[in-house]
Amino acid sequence: MTLRLAGRVIGRGTRLGQDGLTVWGATREALLEADAALPFERDALREAHVRDAAASVTLDLELAGPLTPVLGESDEAIASSFSPGHHGVAGRVGATLEAVFPGLLLSTGAGGGEGARIVAGRLGLPPRPLRDLTRDGGLTLYRFETRRLAQERGGAEPVFLYRGGRVVGVGEVTIDRLRRAADEAAEHLMARRWKGEEPHGLLGDYNPVLDRYDPVIAPALAQASAALALARYASVPGAPASRADRATEFAAGLLAGLTRVSTAEEDPLADPLSAAMWLVAREALRAAS
C-alpha cells in the first residue's frame, strides 16, 4: 500500500501473507508512516489539518500473486527472468521472506537484478553476486505478478494499472485522444526545464521515492532525444500554433545548450551516439521551422 499527497509518497506499507489481515496490516503501516511524514505541527489544529489533507491523499494498492522460483547460472540470467514493471522480486532465507513490488522498482528505475539485490540486502546477506548467494548463501529468489489499483486523484474511483499506466481500451483510442496525449507529452518535456540561469537544458530523471532528480541534469542523449520529440511534435498537423512555436523554441534551446561547453566540463557531444542524435534532432527542427 502506497499513500501519496500531491504526487509525493508519504507512506508505504508492505505485508506478505495470505490471510484477510494482510492488506489491513500494510495499510496500517502506510498510515503510521504517513502520519509521521505530514508537515503539520502536533498541536490542537493538527487533527483538522490532517483531516483536510486526507481528502487529497491517493491510494495505490498492489496485490501479489503466487511465487515462482527463479533459476539462473549467472546474475544476467537471473535478472533476465524478471519483466520490468510486471514482476515483483521476492527472496527467502530460511523462514524469512522479503519482497519488492514492481511499483517501487518502476519508481526508482530499478530492474529485476537490482530488485534481487535489494531483497538480499534486506535479508542481511553480503553484497556478493546473486549466483553465489543462491548457491552458497541459502537465498531462494522468486518472481511474482501483481494486480495494481490506484487512484488518479483523492476520492476518485481506482483504476487498474499495468506497468504504472492505466490500460486504455482500443475503443478509447481516437484522433482527439492521441492529439491530447501528444500535447501533454510536449508540455511535460518543456516543464522539465532547468530552473537556473545556466544553459543546462533538462532536469534528469525524477525519483519520487527520494523526491530528487537523479542525475540532476539529463544526459546529452536524453536532451537531444527530447529535442527530436518536440521538433516532430511541432511538425504534426493540427498542433496548436502557440504550443508548436514554444516546442520549436525549446528544442532549439536544448540543441544550442549542448554545444556550449565550459572549461570545467567534458563535451557532451563527444559521445558518438549523442552527437548522432543531435544531428537527427537538428534536421527535424529545420523541417519543423
PDB file of C-alpha atoms in Angstrom:
ATOM      1  CA  MET A   1       0.000   0.000   0.000  1.00  0.00           C
ATOM      2  CA  THR A   2       1.353   3.416  -1.006  1.00  0.00           C
ATOM      3  CA  LEU A   3      -0.129   6.751   0.082  1.00  0.00           C
ATOM      4  CA  ARG A   4       0.598   9.931  -1.865  1.00  0.00           C
ATOM      5  CA  LEU A   5      -0.148  13.583  -1.219  1.00  0.00           C
ATOM      6  CA  ALA A   6       0.238  15.954  -4.183  1.00  0.00           C
ATOM      7  CA  GLY A   7       2.072  13.166  -6.002  1.00  0.00           C
ATOM      8  CA  ARG A   8       4.648  12.683  -3.252  1.00  0.00           C
ATOM      9  CA  VAL A   9       4.919   9.406  -1.349  1.00  0.00           C
ATOM     10  CA  ILE A  10       4.111   9.998   2.314  1.00  0.00           C
ATOM     11  CA  GLY A  11       3.562   6.420   3.430  1.00  0.00           C
ATOM     12  CA  ARG A  12       4.270   2.895   2.252  1.00  0.00           C
ATOM     13  CA  GLY A  13       3.456  -0.430   3.867  1.00  0.00           C
ATOM     14  CA  THR A  14       4.234  -3.986   2.790  1.00  0.00           C
ATOM     15  CA  ARG A  15       2.884  -7.198   4.277  1.00  0.00           C
ATOM     16  CA  LEU A  16       3.347 -10.716   2.966  1.00  0.00           C
ATOM     17  CA  GLY A  17       0.678 -13.266   3.762  1.00  0.00           C
ATOM     18  CA  GLN A  18      -2.472 -14.990   2.631  1.00  0.00           C
ATOM     19  CA  ASP A  19      -4.953 -14.158   5.381  1.00  0.00           C
ATOM     20  CA  GLY A  20      -7.561 -11.422   5.476  1.00  0.00           C
ATOM     21  CA  LEU A  21      -5.399  -9.173   7.655  1.00  0.00           C
ATOM     22  CA  THR A  22      -2.559  -8.777   5.145  1.00  0.00           C
ATOM     23  CA  VAL A  23      -3.991  -5.728   3.359  1.00  0.00           C
ATOM     24  CA  TRP A  24      -5.098  -4.245   6.680  1.00  0.00           C
ATOM     25  CA  GLY A  25      -1.584  -4.619   8.079  1.00  0.00           C
ATOM     26  CA  ALA A  26       0.037  -2.988   5.042  1.00  0.00           C
ATOM     27  CA  THR A  27      -2.475  -0.130   5.174  1.00  0.00           C
ATOM     28  CA  ARG A  28      -1.866   0.447   8.880  1.00  0.00           C
ATOM     29  CA  GLU A  29       1.890   0.503   8.298  1.00  0.00           C
ATOM     30  CA  ALA A  30       1.465   3.071   5.498  1.00  0.00           C
ATOM     31  CA  LEU A  31      -0.850   5.220   7.632  1.00  0.00           C
ATOM     32  CA  LEU A  32       1.608   5.301  10.536  1.00  0.00           C
ATOM     33  CA  GLU A  33       4.413   6.343   8.191  1.00  0.00           C
ATOM     34  CA  ALA A  34       2.188   8.996   6.591  1.00  0.00           C
ATOM     35  CA  ASP A  35       1.179  10.394   9.973  1.00  0.00           C
ATOM     36  CA  ALA A  36       4.837  10.958  10.817  1.00  0.00           C
ATOM     37  CA  ALA A  37       5.561  12.486   7.395  1.00  0.00           C
ATOM     38  CA  LEU A  38       2.726  15.027   7.247  1.00  0.00           C
ATOM     39  CA  PRO A  39       4.100  18.580   7.638  1.00  0.00           C
ATOM     40  CA  PHE A  40       1.790  19.647  10.461  1.00  0.00           C
ATOM     41  CA  GLU A  41       2.713  20.699  13.970  1.00  0.00           C
ATOM     42  CA  ARG A  42       1.476  18.417  16.732  1.00  0.00           C
ATOM     43  CA  ASP A  43      -0.838  20.970  18.260  1.00  0.00           C
ATOM     44  CA  ALA A  44      -4.575  21.466  18.710  1.00  0.00           C
ATOM     45  CA  LEU A  45      -5.069  22.148  14.993  1.00  0.00           C
ATOM     46  CA  ARG A  46      -3.223  19.059  13.747  1.00  0.00           C
ATOM     47  CA  GLU A  47      -6.300  16.826  13.612  1.00  0.00           C
ATOM     48  CA  ALA A  48      -8.181  19.357  11.463  1.00  0.00           C
ATOM     49  CA  HIS A  49      -5.187  19.800   9.144  1.00  0.00           C
ATOM     50  CA  VAL A  50      -4.787  16.036   8.744  1.00  0.00           C
ATOM     51  CA  ARG A  51      -8.491  15.643   8.014  1.00  0.00           C
ATOM     52  CA  ASP A  52      -8.321  18.306   5.289  1.00  0.00           C
ATOM     53  CA  ALA A  53      -5.206  16.763   3.738  1.00  0.00           C
ATOM     54  CA  ALA A  54      -6.719  13.270   3.821  1.00  0.00           C
ATOM     55  CA  ALA A  55      -9.250  14.287   1.168  1.00  0.00           C
ATOM     56  CA  SER A  56      -6.369  14.749  -1.300  1.00  0.00           C
ATOM     57  CA  VAL A  57      -4.435  11.596  -0.407  1.00  0.00           C
ATOM     58  CA  THR A  58      -4.402   8.928  -3.129  1.00  0.00           C
ATOM     59  CA  LEU A  59      -4.149   5.178  -2.580  1.00  0.00           C
ATOM     60  CA  ASP A  60      -2.021   2.775  -4.604  1.00  0.00           C
ATOM     61  CA  LEU A  61      -2.557  -0.918  -3.826  1.00  0.00           C
ATOM     62  CA  GLU A  62      -0.534  -3.816  -5.241  1.00  0.00           C
ATOM     63  CA  LEU A  63      -1.696  -7.389  -4.631  1.00  0.00           C
ATOM     64  CA  ALA A  64       0.828 -10.156  -5.252  1.00  0.00           C
ATOM     65  CA  GLY A  65       0.104 -13.497  -6.864  1.00  0.00           C
ATOM     66  CA  PRO A  66       1.841 -16.852  -6.323  1.00  0.00           C
ATOM     67  CA  LEU A  67       5.631 -17.002  -6.031  1.00  0.00           C
ATOM     68  CA  THR A  68       7.523 -18.651  -8.885  1.00  0.00           C
ATOM     69  CA  PRO A  69      11.116 -19.779  -8.209  1.00  0.00           C
ATOM     70  CA  VAL A  70      13.802 -18.083 -10.319  1.00  0.00           C
ATOM     71  CA  LEU A  71      16.823 -20.043 -11.507  1.00  0.00           C
ATOM     72  CA  GLY A  72      19.904 -18.853 -13.344  1.00  0.00           C
ATOM     73  CA  GLU A  73      23.544 -19.729 -13.869  1.00  0.00           C
ATOM     74  CA  SER A  74      24.621 -16.072 -13.801  1.00  0.00           C
ATOM     75  CA  ASP A  75      23.494 -12.705 -12.493  1.00  0.00           C
ATOM     76  CA  GLU A  76      22.488 -11.739 -16.031  1.00  0.00           C
ATOM     77  CA  ALA A  77      20.329 -14.849 -16.408  1.00  0.00           C
ATOM     78  CA  ILE A  78      18.658 -14.177 -13.072  1.00  0.00           C
ATOM     79  CA  ALA A  79      17.968 -10.532 -13.970  1.00  0.00           C
ATOM     80  CA  SER A  80      16.502 -11.514 -17.344  1.00  0.00           C
ATOM     81  CA  SER A  81      13.896 -13.656 -15.580  1.00  0.00           C
ATOM     82  CA  PHE A  82      12.048 -10.526 -14.483  1.00  0.00           C
ATOM     83  CA  SER A  83       9.883  -8.397 -16.776  1.00  0.00           C
ATOM     84  CA  PRO A  84      10.245  -4.698 -15.792  1.00  0.00           C
ATOM     85  CA  GLY A  85       7.102  -3.243 -14.264  1.00  0.00           C
ATOM     86  CA  HIS A  86       5.343  -6.608 -14.431  1.00  0.00           C
ATOM     87  CA  HIS A  87       7.186  -8.831 -11.973  1.00  0.00           C
ATOM     88  CA  GLY A  88       7.969  -8.214  -8.345  1.00  0.00           C
ATOM     89  CA  VAL A  89      11.008  -9.789  -6.668  1.00  0.00           C
ATOM     90  CA  ALA A  90      10.933 -11.927  -3.532  1.00  0.00           C
ATOM     91  CA  GLY A  91      13.653 -13.756  -1.654  1.00  0.00           C
ATOM     92  CA  ARG A  92      13.724 -16.274   1.162  1.00  0.00           C
ATOM     93  CA  VAL A  93      16.419 -17.308   3.605  1.00  0.00           C
ATOM     94  CA  GLY A  94      15.169 -19.968   5.962  1.00  0.00           C
ATOM     95  CA  ALA A  95      11.766 -18.872   7.214  1.00  0.00           C
ATOM     96  CA  THR A  96      12.322 -15.173   6.436  1.00  0.00           C
ATOM     97  CA  LEU A  97      10.727 -13.765   3.294  1.00  0.00           C
ATOM     98  CA  GLU A  98      11.237 -10.292   1.816  1.00  0.00           C
ATOM     99  CA  ALA A  99       9.767  -8.766  -1.337  1.00  0.00           C
ATOM    100  CA  VAL A 100       9.980  -5.674  -3.537  1.00  0.00           C
ATOM    101  CA  PHE A 101       6.912  -4.821  -5.589  1.00  0.00           C
ATOM    102  CA  PRO A 102       7.049  -3.671  -9.239  1.00  0.00           C
ATOM    103  CA  GLY A 103       5.611  -0.246  -8.373  1.00  0.00           C
ATOM    104  CA  LEU A 104       8.656   0.588  -6.258  1.00  0.00           C
ATOM    105  CA  LEU A 105      11.022  -0.816  -8.880  1.00  0.00           C
ATOM    106  CA  LEU A 106       9.383   1.313 -11.574  1.00  0.00           C
ATOM    107  CA  SER A 107       9.503   4.493  -9.497  1.00  0.00           C
ATOM    108  CA  THR A 108      13.221   4.070  -8.804  1.00  0.00           C
ATOM    109  CA  GLY A 109      14.161   2.858 -12.287  1.00  0.00           C
ATOM    110  CA  ALA A 110      15.445  -0.433 -10.887  1.00  0.00           C
ATOM    111  CA  GLY A 111      15.305  -3.690 -12.825  1.00  0.00           C
ATOM    112  CA  GLY A 112      14.883  -7.245 -11.629  1.00  0.00           C
ATOM    113  CA  GLY A 113      18.576  -7.650 -10.852  1.00  0.00           C
ATOM    114  CA  GLU A 114      18.614  -4.533  -8.668  1.00  0.00           C
ATOM    115  CA  GLY A 115      15.398  -5.704  -7.010  1.00  0.00           C
ATOM    116  CA  ALA A 116      17.010  -9.042  -6.177  1.00  0.00           C
ATOM    117  CA  ARG A 117      19.967  -7.243  -4.589  1.00  0.00           C
ATOM    118  CA  ILE A 118      17.603  -5.060  -2.551  1.00  0.00           C
ATOM    119  CA  VAL A 119      15.854  -8.184  -1.280  1.00  0.00           C
ATOM    120  CA  ALA A 120      19.191  -9.841  -0.484  1.00  0.00           C
ATOM    121  CA  GLY A 121      20.255  -6.776   1.491  1.00  0.00           C
ATOM    122  CA  ARG A 122      17.031  -6.788   3.488  1.00  0.00           C
ATOM    123  CA  LEU A 123      17.686 -10.431   4.327  1.00  0.00           C
ATOM    124  CA  GLY A 124      21.067  -9.489   5.758  1.00  0.00           C
ATOM    125  CA  LEU A 125      23.148 -11.105   3.027  1.00  0.00           C
ATOM    126  CA  PRO A 126      26.528  -9.668   1.973  1.00  0.00           C
ATOM    127  CA  PRO A 127      26.941  -7.754  -1.319  1.00  0.00           C
ATOM    128  CA  ARG A 128      28.070 -10.734  -3.382  1.00  0.00           C
ATOM    129  CA  PRO A 129      26.980 -11.891  -6.859  1.00  0.00           C
ATOM    130  CA  LEU A 130      23.432 -13.217  -6.854  1.00  0.00           C
ATOM    131  CA  ARG A 131      24.562 -16.578  -8.229  1.00  0.00           C
ATOM    132  CA  ASP A 132      26.866 -17.025  -5.233  1.00  0.00           C
ATOM    133  CA  LEU A 133      24.095 -16.091  -2.811  1.00  0.00           C
ATOM    134  CA  THR A 134      21.651 -18.545  -4.344  1.00  0.00           C
ATOM    135  CA  ARG A 135      24.262 -21.314  -4.454  1.00  0.00           C
ATOM    136  CA  ASP A 136      26.097 -20.809  -1.166  1.00  0.00           C
ATOM    137  CA  GLY A 137      24.188 -18.199   0.824  1.00  0.00           C
ATOM    138  CA  GLY A 138      20.895 -20.020   1.232  1.00  0.00           C
ATOM    139  CA  LEU A 139      18.985 -17.458  -0.844  1.00  0.00           C
ATOM    140  CA  THR A 140      15.994 -18.579  -2.892  1.00  0.00           C
ATOM    141  CA  LEU A 141      14.688 -15.997  -5.352  1.00  0.00           C
ATOM    142  CA  TYR A 142      11.146 -15.747  -6.681  1.00  0.00           C
ATOM    143  CA  ARG A 143       9.185 -13.588  -9.047  1.00  0.00           C
ATOM    144  CA  PHE A 144       5.509 -12.754  -8.774  1.00  0.00           C
ATOM    145  CA  GLU A 145       2.883 -10.913 -10.766  1.00  0.00           C
ATOM    146  CA  THR A 146       0.648  -8.283  -9.212  1.00  0.00           C
ATOM    147  CA  ARG A 147      -2.694  -6.629  -9.667  1.00  0.00           C
ATOM    148  CA  ARG A 148      -2.393  -2.897  -9.107  1.00  0.00           C
ATOM    149  CA  LEU A 149      -5.205  -0.493  -8.273  1.00  0.00           C
ATOM    150  CA  ALA A 150      -4.577   3.231  -7.893  1.00  0.00           C
ATOM    151  CA  GLN A 151      -6.470   6.494  -7.604  1.00  0.00           C
ATOM    152  CA  GLU A 152      -5.684   9.256 -10.070  1.00  0.00           C
ATOM    153  CA  ARG A 153      -6.854  11.848  -7.527  1.00  0.00           C
ATOM    154  CA  GLY A 154      -8.131  11.866  -3.967  1.00  0.00           C
ATOM    155  CA  GLY A 155     -11.608  10.376  -3.629  1.00  0.00           C
ATOM    156  CA  ALA A 156     -11.671   9.107  -7.224  1.00  0.00           C
ATOM    157  CA  GLU A 157     -12.617   5.579  -8.200  1.00  0.00           C
ATOM    158  CA  PRO A 158      -9.441   3.469  -8.503  1.00  0.00           C
ATOM    159  CA  VAL A 159      -8.321   2.134 -11.869  1.00  0.00           C
ATOM    160  CA  PHE A 160      -6.255  -0.908 -12.781  1.00  0.00           C
ATOM    161  CA  LEU A 161      -2.690  -0.100 -13.798  1.00  0.00           C
ATOM    162  CA  TYR A 162      -0.309  -2.074 -15.973  1.00  0.00           C
ATOM    163  CA  ARG A 163       3.376  -1.210 -15.762  1.00  0.00           C
ATOM    164  CA  GLY A 164       2.465   2.004 -13.983  1.00  0.00           C
ATOM    165  CA  GLY A 165      -0.090   3.234 -16.510  1.00  0.00           C
ATOM    166  CA  ARG A 166      -3.803   2.857 -16.989  1.00  0.00           C
ATOM    167  CA  VAL A 167      -4.792   0.294 -19.578  1.00  0.00           C
ATOM    168  CA  VAL A 168      -6.550   2.147 -22.415  1.00  0.00           C
ATOM    169  CA  GLY A 169      -9.102   0.163 -24.365  1.00  0.00           C
ATOM    170  CA  VAL A 170      -8.954   0.082 -28.160  1.00  0.00           C
ATOM    171  CA  GLY A 171     -12.303   1.864 -28.338  1.00  0.00           C
ATOM    172  CA  GLU A 172     -10.859   4.816 -26.413  1.00  0.00           C
ATOM    173  CA  VAL A 173      -8.037   5.416 -28.906  1.00  0.00           C
ATOM    174  CA  THR A 174      -9.267   8.263 -31.100  1.00  0.00           C
ATOM    175  CA  ILE A 175      -7.568  11.014 -33.094  1.00  0.00           C
ATOM    176  CA  ASP A 176      -8.606  13.552 -30.462  1.00  0.00           C
ATOM    177  CA  ARG A 177      -7.227  11.420 -27.635  1.00  0.00           C
ATOM    178  CA  LEU A 178      -3.924  10.883 -29.441  1.00  0.00           C
ATOM    179  CA  ARG A 179      -3.652  14.619 -30.060  1.00  0.00           C
ATOM    180  CA  ARG A 180      -4.265  15.360 -26.363  1.00  0.00           C
ATOM    181  CA  ALA A 181      -1.648  12.783 -25.397  1.00  0.00           C
ATOM    182  CA  ALA A 182       0.878  14.460 -27.702  1.00  0.00           C
ATOM    183  CA  ASP A 183       0.029  17.881 -26.226  1.00  0.00           C
ATOM    184  CA  GLU A 184       0.512  16.563 -22.694  1.00  0.00           C
ATOM    185  CA  ALA A 185       3.807  14.873 -23.572  1.00  0.00           C
ATOM    186  CA  ALA A 186       5.140  18.097 -25.093  1.00  0.00           C
ATOM    187  CA  GLU A 187       4.105  20.118 -22.043  1.00  0.00           C
ATOM    188  CA  HIS A 188       5.709  17.541 -19.753  1.00  0.00           C
ATOM    189  CA  LEU A 189       9.036  17.767 -21.569  1.00  0.00           C
ATOM    190  CA  MET A 190       9.039  21.563 -21.513  1.00  0.00           C
ATOM    191  CA  ALA A 191       8.145  21.577 -17.807  1.00  0.00           C
ATOM    192  CA  ARG A 192      11.401  19.740 -17.079  1.00  0.00           C
ATOM    193  CA  ARG A 193      13.448  22.819 -17.968  1.00  0.00           C
ATOM    194  CA  TRP A 194      16.447  23.510 -15.739  1.00  0.00           C
ATOM    195  CA  LYS A 195      15.300  26.188 -13.289  1.00  0.00           C
ATOM    196  CA  GLY A 196      18.563  28.121 -13.059  1.00  0.00           C
ATOM    197  CA  GLU A 197      20.150  30.643 -15.393  1.00  0.00           C
ATOM    198  CA  GLU A 198      22.755  28.165 -16.647  1.00  0.00           C
ATOM    199  CA  PRO A 199      22.147  26.556 -20.074  1.00  0.00           C
ATOM    200  CA  HIS A 200      21.769  23.061 -18.614  1.00  0.00           C
ATOM    201  CA  GLY A 201      18.636  22.225 -20.605  1.00  0.00           C
ATOM    202  CA  LEU A 202      16.591  19.482 -18.987  1.00  0.00           C
ATOM    203  CA  LEU A 203      16.456  18.098 -15.490  1.00  0.00           C
ATOM    204  CA  GLY A 204      17.281  14.416 -15.151  1.00  0.00           C
ATOM    205  CA  ASP A 205      15.002  11.552 -14.128  1.00  0.00           C
ATOM    206  CA  TYR A 206      12.782  12.317 -11.151  1.00  0.00           C
ATOM    207  CA  ASN A 207      12.855   9.794  -8.317  1.00  0.00           C
ATOM    208  CA  PRO A 208       9.522  10.214  -6.487  1.00  0.00           C
ATOM    209  CA  VAL A 209      10.598   7.993  -3.602  1.00  0.00           C
ATOM    210  CA  LEU A 210      13.614  10.171  -2.754  1.00  0.00           C
ATOM    211  CA  ASP A 211      11.991  13.378  -4.103  1.00  0.00           C
ATOM    212  CA  ARG A 212      15.021  14.331  -6.166  1.00  0.00           C
ATOM    213  CA  TYR A 213      16.371  14.255  -9.717  1.00  0.00           C
ATOM    214  CA  ASP A 214      18.999  11.631 -10.488  1.00  0.00           C
ATOM    215  CA  PRO A 215      21.023  12.683 -12.356  1.00  0.00           C
ATOM    216  CA  VAL A 216      20.304  16.334 -11.653  1.00  0.00           C
ATOM    217  CA  ILE A 217      20.928  17.254 -15.307  1.00  0.00           C
ATOM    218  CA  ALA A 218      19.716  14.985 -18.104  1.00  0.00           C
ATOM    219  CA  PRO A 219      22.454  13.349 -20.227  1.00  0.00           C
ATOM    220  CA  ALA A 220      23.154  14.703 -23.698  1.00  0.00           C
ATOM    221  CA  LEU A 221      21.464  11.749 -25.427  1.00  0.00           C
ATOM    222  CA  ALA A 222      18.251  12.298 -23.456  1.00  0.00           C
ATOM    223  CA  GLN A 223      18.284  16.036 -24.183  1.00  0.00           C
ATOM    224  CA  ALA A 224      18.823  15.523 -27.908  1.00  0.00           C
ATOM    225  CA  SER A 225      16.058  12.889 -27.925  1.00  0.00           C
ATOM    226  CA  ALA A 226      13.711  15.353 -26.219  1.00  0.00           C
ATOM    227  CA  ALA A 227      14.590  17.993 -28.822  1.00  0.00           C
ATOM    228  CA  LEU A 228      13.785  15.489 -31.582  1.00  0.00           C
ATOM    229  CA  ALA A 229      10.441  14.640 -29.986  1.00  0.00           C
ATOM    230  CA  LEU A 230       9.483  18.308 -29.640  1.00  0.00           C
ATOM    231  CA  ALA A 231      10.533  19.086 -33.217  1.00  0.00           C
ATOM    232  CA  ARG A 232       8.399  16.260 -34.546  1.00  0.00           C
ATOM    233  CA  TYR A 233       5.502  17.336 -32.344  1.00  0.00           C
ATOM    234  CA  ALA A 234       5.699  20.859 -33.774  1.00  0.00           C
ATOM    235  CA  SER A 235       5.503  19.491 -37.323  1.00  0.00           C
ATOM    236  CA  VAL A 236       2.342  17.421 -36.707  1.00  0.00           C
ATOM    237  CA  PRO A 237      -0.705  18.901 -38.487  1.00  0.00           C
ATOM    238  CA  GLY A 238      -3.234  20.218 -36.010  1.00  0.00           C
ATOM    239  CA  ALA A 239      -0.795  21.007 -33.211  1.00  0.00           C
ATOM    240  CA  PRO A 240      -1.788  24.312 -31.542  1.00  0.00           C
ATOM    241  CA  ALA A 241       0.306  27.052 -33.130  1.00  0.00           C
ATOM    242  CA  SER A 242       1.351  28.665 -29.848  1.00  0.00           C
ATOM    243  CA  ARG A 243       2.444  25.357 -28.320  1.00  0.00           C
ATOM    244  CA  ALA A 244       4.209  24.308 -31.531  1.00  0.00           C
ATOM    245  CA  ASP A 245       6.157  27.589 -31.513  1.00  0.00           C
ATOM    246  CA  ARG A 246       7.149  27.055 -27.877  1.00  0.00           C
ATOM    247  CA  ALA A 247       8.176  23.481 -28.677  1.00  0.00           C
ATOM    248  CA  THR A 248      10.483  24.523 -31.524  1.00  0.00           C
ATOM    249  CA  GLU A 249      11.969  27.320 -29.428  1.00  0.00           C
ATOM    250  CA  PHE A 250      12.545  24.942 -26.519  1.00  0.00           C
ATOM    251  CA  ALA A 251      14.078  22.284 -28.792  1.00  0.00           C
ATOM    252  CA  ALA A 252      16.391  24.871 -30.347  1.00  0.00           C
ATOM    253  CA  GLY A 253      17.489  25.923 -26.868  1.00  0.00           C
ATOM    254  CA  LEU A 254      18.288  22.335 -25.918  1.00  0.00           C
ATOM    255  CA  LEU A 255      20.413  21.800 -29.010  1.00  0.00           C
ATOM    256  CA  ALA A 256      22.197  25.130 -28.565  1.00  0.00           C
ATOM    257  CA  GLY A 257      22.916  24.353 -24.921  1.00  0.00           C
ATOM    258  CA  LEU A 258      24.613  21.091 -25.846  1.00  0.00           C
ATOM    259  CA  THR A 259      27.122  22.994 -27.991  1.00  0.00           C
ATOM    260  CA  ARG A 260      28.153  25.335 -25.159  1.00  0.00           C
ATOM    261  CA  VAL A 261      30.963  23.648 -23.268  1.00  0.00           C
ATOM    262  CA  SER A 262      32.658  25.332 -20.325  1.00  0.00           C
ATOM    263  CA  THR A 263      36.285  24.714 -19.448  1.00  0.00           C
ATOM    264  CA  ALA A 264      35.217  22.727 -16.371  1.00  0.00           C
ATOM    265  CA  GLU A 265      33.141  20.116 -18.209  1.00  0.00           C
ATOM    266  CA  GLU A 266      33.546  17.459 -20.838  1.00  0.00           C
ATOM    267  CA  ASP A 267      31.996  17.971 -24.256  1.00  0.00           C
ATOM    268  CA  PRO A 268      28.540  16.337 -24.011  1.00  0.00           C
ATOM    269  CA  LEU A 269      28.638  15.629 -27.750  1.00  0.00           C
ATOM    270  CA  ALA A 270      31.927  13.728 -27.591  1.00  0.00           C
ATOM    271  CA  ASP A 271      29.844  10.565 -27.348  1.00  0.00           C
ATOM    272  CA  PRO A 272      29.103   9.385 -30.941  1.00  0.00           C
ATOM    273  CA  LEU A 273      25.537   8.301 -30.161  1.00  0.00           C
ATOM    274  CA  SER A 274      24.698  11.644 -28.535  1.00  0.00           C
ATOM    275  CA  ALA A 275      26.265  13.529 -31.439  1.00  0.00           C
ATOM    276  CA  ALA A 276      24.276  11.468 -33.950  1.00  0.00           C
ATOM    277  CA  MET A 277      21.025  12.138 -32.095  1.00  0.00           C
ATOM    278  CA  TRP A 278      21.893  15.862 -32.005  1.00  0.00           C
ATOM    279  CA  LEU A 279      22.242  15.863 -35.809  1.00  0.00           C
ATOM    280  CA  VAL A 280      18.952  14.000 -36.281  1.00  0.00           C
ATOM    281  CA  ALA A 281      17.174  16.440 -33.959  1.00  0.00           C
ATOM    282  CA  ARG A 282      18.683  19.441 -35.751  1.00  0.00           C
ATOM    283  CA  GLU A 283      17.389  18.212 -39.113  1.00  0.00           C
ATOM    284  CA  ALA A 284      13.937  17.574 -37.638  1.00  0.00           C
ATOM    285  CA  LEU A 285      13.942  21.064 -36.158  1.00  0.00           C
ATOM    286  CA  ARG A 286      14.846  22.600 -39.517  1.00  0.00           C
ATOM    287  CA  ALA A 287      11.972  20.708 -41.128  1.00  0.00           C
ATOM    288  CA  ALA A 288       9.554  21.938 -38.463  1.00  0.00           C
ATOM    289  CA  SER A 289      10.633  25.590 -38.655  1.00  0.00           C
TER     290      SER A 289
END
